[in-house]
Short mmCIF file of C-alpha atoms in Angstrom, two decimals:
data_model
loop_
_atom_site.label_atom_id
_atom_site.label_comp_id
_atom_site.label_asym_id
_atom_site.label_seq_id
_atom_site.Cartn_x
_atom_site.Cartn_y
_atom_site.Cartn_z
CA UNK A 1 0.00 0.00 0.00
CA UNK A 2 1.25 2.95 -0.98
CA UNK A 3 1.34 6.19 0.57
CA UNK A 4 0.98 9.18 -0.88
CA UNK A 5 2.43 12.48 0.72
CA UNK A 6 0.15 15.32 1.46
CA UNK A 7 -0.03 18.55 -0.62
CA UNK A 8 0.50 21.26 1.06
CA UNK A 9 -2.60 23.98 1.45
CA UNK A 10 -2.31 26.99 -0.73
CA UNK A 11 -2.91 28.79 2.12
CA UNK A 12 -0.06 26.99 4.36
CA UNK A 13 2.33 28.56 1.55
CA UNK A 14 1.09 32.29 2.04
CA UNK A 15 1.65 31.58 5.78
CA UNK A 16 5.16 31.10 4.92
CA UNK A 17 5.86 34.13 2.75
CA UNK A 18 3.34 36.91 4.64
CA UNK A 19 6.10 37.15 7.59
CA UNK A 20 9.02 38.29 4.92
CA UNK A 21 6.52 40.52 2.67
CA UNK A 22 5.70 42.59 6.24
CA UNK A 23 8.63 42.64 7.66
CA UNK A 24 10.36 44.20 4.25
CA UNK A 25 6.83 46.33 3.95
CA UNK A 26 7.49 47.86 7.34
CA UNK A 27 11.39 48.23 7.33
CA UNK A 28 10.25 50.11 4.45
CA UNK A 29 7.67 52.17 6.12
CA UNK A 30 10.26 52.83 9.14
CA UNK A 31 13.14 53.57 6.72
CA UNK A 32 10.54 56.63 5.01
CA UNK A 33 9.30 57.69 8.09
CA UNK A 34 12.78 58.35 9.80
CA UNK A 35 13.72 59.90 6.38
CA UNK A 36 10.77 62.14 6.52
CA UNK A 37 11.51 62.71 10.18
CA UNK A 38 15.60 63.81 9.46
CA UNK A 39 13.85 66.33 6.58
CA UNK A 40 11.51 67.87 9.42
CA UNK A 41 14.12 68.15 11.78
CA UNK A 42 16.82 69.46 9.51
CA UNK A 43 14.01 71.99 8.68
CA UNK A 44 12.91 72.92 12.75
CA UNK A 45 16.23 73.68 13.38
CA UNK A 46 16.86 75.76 9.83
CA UNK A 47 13.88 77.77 10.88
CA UNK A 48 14.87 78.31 14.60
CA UNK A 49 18.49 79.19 13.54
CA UNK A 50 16.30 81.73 11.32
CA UNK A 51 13.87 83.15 13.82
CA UNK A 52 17.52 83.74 16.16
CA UNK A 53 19.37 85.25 13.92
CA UNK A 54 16.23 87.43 13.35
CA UNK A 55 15.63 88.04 16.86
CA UNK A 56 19.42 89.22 17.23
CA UNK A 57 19.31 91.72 14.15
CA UNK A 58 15.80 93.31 15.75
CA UNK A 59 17.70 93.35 19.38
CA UNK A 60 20.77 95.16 17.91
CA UNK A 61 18.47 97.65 15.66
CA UNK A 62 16.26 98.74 19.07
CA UNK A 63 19.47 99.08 21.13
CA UNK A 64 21.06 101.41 17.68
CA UNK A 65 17.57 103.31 17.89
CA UNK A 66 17.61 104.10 21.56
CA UNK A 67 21.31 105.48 21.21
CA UNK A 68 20.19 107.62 18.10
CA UNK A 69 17.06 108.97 20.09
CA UNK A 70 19.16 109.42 23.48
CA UNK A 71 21.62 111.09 21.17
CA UNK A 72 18.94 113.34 19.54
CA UNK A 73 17.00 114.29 22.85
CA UNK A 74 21.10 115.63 24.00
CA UNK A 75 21.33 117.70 21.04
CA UNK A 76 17.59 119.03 21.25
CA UNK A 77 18.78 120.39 24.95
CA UNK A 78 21.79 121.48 24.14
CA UNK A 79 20.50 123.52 21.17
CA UNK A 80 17.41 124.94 23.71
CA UNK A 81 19.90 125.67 26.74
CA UNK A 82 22.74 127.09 25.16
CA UNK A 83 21.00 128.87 21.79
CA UNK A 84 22.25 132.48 22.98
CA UNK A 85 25.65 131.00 23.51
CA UNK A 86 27.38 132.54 20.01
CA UNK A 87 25.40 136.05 20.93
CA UNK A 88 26.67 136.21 24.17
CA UNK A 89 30.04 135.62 23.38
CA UNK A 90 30.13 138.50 20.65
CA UNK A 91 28.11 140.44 23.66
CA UNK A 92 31.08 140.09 26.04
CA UNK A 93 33.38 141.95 24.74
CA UNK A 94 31.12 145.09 24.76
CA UNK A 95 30.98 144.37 28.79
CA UNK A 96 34.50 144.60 28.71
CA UNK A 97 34.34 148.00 27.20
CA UNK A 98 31.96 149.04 29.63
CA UNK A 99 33.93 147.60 32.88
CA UNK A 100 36.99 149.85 31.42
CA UNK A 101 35.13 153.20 30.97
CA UNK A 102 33.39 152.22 34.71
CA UNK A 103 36.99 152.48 36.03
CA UNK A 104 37.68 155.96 34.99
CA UNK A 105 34.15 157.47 35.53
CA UNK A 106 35.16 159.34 38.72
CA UNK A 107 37.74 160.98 37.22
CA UNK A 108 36.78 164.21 36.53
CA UNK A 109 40.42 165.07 34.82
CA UNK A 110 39.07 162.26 32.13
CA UNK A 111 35.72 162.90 31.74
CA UNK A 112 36.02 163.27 27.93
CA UNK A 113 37.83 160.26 27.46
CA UNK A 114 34.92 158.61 29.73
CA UNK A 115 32.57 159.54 27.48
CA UNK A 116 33.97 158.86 24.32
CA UNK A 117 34.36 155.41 25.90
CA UNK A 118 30.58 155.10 26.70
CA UNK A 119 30.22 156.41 23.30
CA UNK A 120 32.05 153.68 21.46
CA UNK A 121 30.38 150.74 23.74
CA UNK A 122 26.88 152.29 22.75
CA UNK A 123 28.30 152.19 18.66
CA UNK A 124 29.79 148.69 18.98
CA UNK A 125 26.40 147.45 20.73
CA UNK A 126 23.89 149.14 17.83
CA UNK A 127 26.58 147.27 15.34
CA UNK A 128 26.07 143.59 17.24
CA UNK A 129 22.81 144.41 17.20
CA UNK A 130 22.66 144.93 13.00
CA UNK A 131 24.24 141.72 12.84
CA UNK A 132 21.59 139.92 14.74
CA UNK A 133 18.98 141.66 12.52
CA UNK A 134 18.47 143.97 15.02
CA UNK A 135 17.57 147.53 13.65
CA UNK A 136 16.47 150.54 15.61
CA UNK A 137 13.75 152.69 13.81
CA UNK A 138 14.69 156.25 13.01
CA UNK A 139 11.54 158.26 14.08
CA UNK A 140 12.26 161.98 14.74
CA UNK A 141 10.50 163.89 12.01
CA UNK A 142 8.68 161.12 10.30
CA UNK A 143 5.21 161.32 9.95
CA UNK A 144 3.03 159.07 12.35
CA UNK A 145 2.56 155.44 11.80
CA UNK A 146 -0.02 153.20 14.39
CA UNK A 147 2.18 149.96 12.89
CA UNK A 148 5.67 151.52 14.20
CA UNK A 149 4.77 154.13 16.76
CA UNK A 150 2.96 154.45 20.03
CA UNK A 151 1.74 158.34 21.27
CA UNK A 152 2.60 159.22 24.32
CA UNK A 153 1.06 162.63 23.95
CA UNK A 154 0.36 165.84 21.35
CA UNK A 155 2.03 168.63 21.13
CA UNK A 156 0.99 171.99 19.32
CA UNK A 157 4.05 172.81 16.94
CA UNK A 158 3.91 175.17 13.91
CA UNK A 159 7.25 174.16 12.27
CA UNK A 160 6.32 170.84 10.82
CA UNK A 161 3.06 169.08 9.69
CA UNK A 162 0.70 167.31 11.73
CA UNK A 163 1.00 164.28 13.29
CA UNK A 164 4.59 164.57 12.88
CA UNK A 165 6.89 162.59 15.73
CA UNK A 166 8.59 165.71 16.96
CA UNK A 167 10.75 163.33 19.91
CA UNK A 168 11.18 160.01 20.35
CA UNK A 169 10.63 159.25 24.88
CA UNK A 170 11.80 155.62 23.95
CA UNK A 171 13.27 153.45 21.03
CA UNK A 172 11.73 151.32 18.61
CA UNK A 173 13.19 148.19 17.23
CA UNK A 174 12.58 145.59 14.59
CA UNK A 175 13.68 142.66 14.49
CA UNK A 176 14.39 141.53 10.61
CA UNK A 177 10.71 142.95 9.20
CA UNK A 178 8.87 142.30 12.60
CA UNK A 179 8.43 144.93 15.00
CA UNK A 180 9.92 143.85 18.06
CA UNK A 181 8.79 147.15 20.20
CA UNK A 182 6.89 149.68 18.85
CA UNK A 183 8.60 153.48 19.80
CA UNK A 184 7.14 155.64 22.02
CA UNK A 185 6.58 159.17 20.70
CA UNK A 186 5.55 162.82 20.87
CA UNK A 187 3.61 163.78 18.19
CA UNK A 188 2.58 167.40 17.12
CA UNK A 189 -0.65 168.33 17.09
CA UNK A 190 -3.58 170.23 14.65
CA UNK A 191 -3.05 174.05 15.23
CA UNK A 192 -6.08 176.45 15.47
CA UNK A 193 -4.90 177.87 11.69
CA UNK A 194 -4.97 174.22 10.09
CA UNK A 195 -8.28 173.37 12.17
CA UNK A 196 -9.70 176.25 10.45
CA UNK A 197 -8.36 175.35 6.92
CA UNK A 198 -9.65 171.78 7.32
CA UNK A 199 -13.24 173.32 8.38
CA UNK A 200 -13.03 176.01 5.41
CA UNK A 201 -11.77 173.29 2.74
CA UNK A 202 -15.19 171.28 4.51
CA UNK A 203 -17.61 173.96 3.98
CA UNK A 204 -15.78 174.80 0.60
CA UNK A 205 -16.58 170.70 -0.83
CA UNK A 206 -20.29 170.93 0.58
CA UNK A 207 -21.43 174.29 -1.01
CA UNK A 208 -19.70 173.24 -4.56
CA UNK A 209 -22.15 169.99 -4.04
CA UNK A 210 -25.13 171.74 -2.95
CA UNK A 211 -24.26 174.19 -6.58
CA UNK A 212 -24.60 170.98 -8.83
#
C-alpha cells in the first residue's frame, strides 16, 4: 500500500511568505518615516536658527535706535539751553568796554575820554545788534505810523506838519521785518490855523455839491 504524501494547502504557503513581505513592507515604512523625520528636523532647526538670527538683528536695531534717540533728545537740549551762547560771546566783549570806561568814571580830569568810551560801547552794541537783525527805527521827524509808533502825547508845533513825531521818549526796534517794540513818541498836534483850513476846505466841498 502505498502512501501518498500530502499537498501542502495553498494557504499553508502564504503563511510562509506573509512574515518576509511585512517585515520588508514595514522596514520600508520605518526607513521613510525616519527619512521624513531627518527632513523635518533638519528643517525645525533651519527655521529656529532663522527666527535667532532674526531676533538678534531686531535686538541690535532697538538698542542702535535708543542710542540715536538718546543722542537726539542731547542735542535738542543742548541747542534749547545754550542757543544764545554765540550772541553772548560777541556780547562780552562790549561788557569789557563798559567795565573799562566804569573804572575811569570818577575821574573828573578824564571825563572826555569817559565819554567817548561810553560812546564807542553804545556804537559797537547798535553794530552787534545789525548783525543779529536787530535795527532801531529812526523816528524823529517822520510822519506818524499806528504799525511803528505808540503816542505818548500831542504837542501843538507850527514848524512841521501834523502828526509829525517831533521826539522820540523811547526806542523802537525791529527785528528783521517784525516789530519787536513799537517806539514811544511825541507827536505834534492840529493848530487852530490848520483846524480852520480843514473846516473852510469842509464847507468849501459841501457848497460846490449843494451848486450841482
Amino acid at each position: 500500500m502505498t502512501k501518498h504524501k500530502k499537498d501542502k494547502h495553498p494557504d499553508d504557503q502564504n503563511k510562509n511568505v506573509e512574515p518576509e513581505e511585512i517585515k520588508s513592507e514595514t522596514l520600508e515604512n520605518e526607513e521613510s518615516d525616519s527619512g521624513s523625520a531627518d527632513i523635518l528636523d533638519s528643517k525645525i532647526a533651519e527655521l529656529e536658527s532663522q527666527v535667532k538670527e532674526l531676533q538678534d538683528k531686531l535686538l541690535r536695531k532697538a538698542a542702535e535706535f535708543e542710542n540715536y534717540k538718546r543722542r537726539t533728545e542731547n542735542d535738542q537740549f543742548n541747542l534749547i539751553n545754550y542757543a544764545a551762547e554765540s550772541f553772548i560771546i560777541k556780547f562780552l566783549p562790549i561788557v569789557d568796554d563798559f567795565e573799562r570806561s566804569m573804572d575811569h568814571i570818577d575821574d573828573i580830569e578824564n571825563n572826555k575820554s569817559v565819554k567817548d568810551g561810553i560812546k564807542l560801547v553804545y556804537e559797537k552794541l547798535l553794530k552787534l545788534l545789525n548783525e543779529q537783525g536787530v535795527k532801531k527805527m529812526q523816528t524823529k521827524g517822520e510822519p506818524f505810523n499806528v504799525d511803528y509808533h505808540d503816542a505818548l502825547m500831542q504837542r501843538k508845533d507850527n514848524s512841521v506838519p501834523p502828526h509829525t513825531v517831533l521826539e522820540e521818549v523811547e526806542s523802537g526796534y525791529l527785528y528783521r521785518d517784525k516789530v519787536i517794540r513799537h517806539a514811544k513818541v511825541i507827536v505834534s498836534e492840529y493848530s487852530s490855523a490848520d483846524e480852520n483850513q480843514v473846516s473852510n476846505d469842509d464847507s468849501s466841498d459841501s457848497s460846490t455839491e449843494n451848486e450841482k
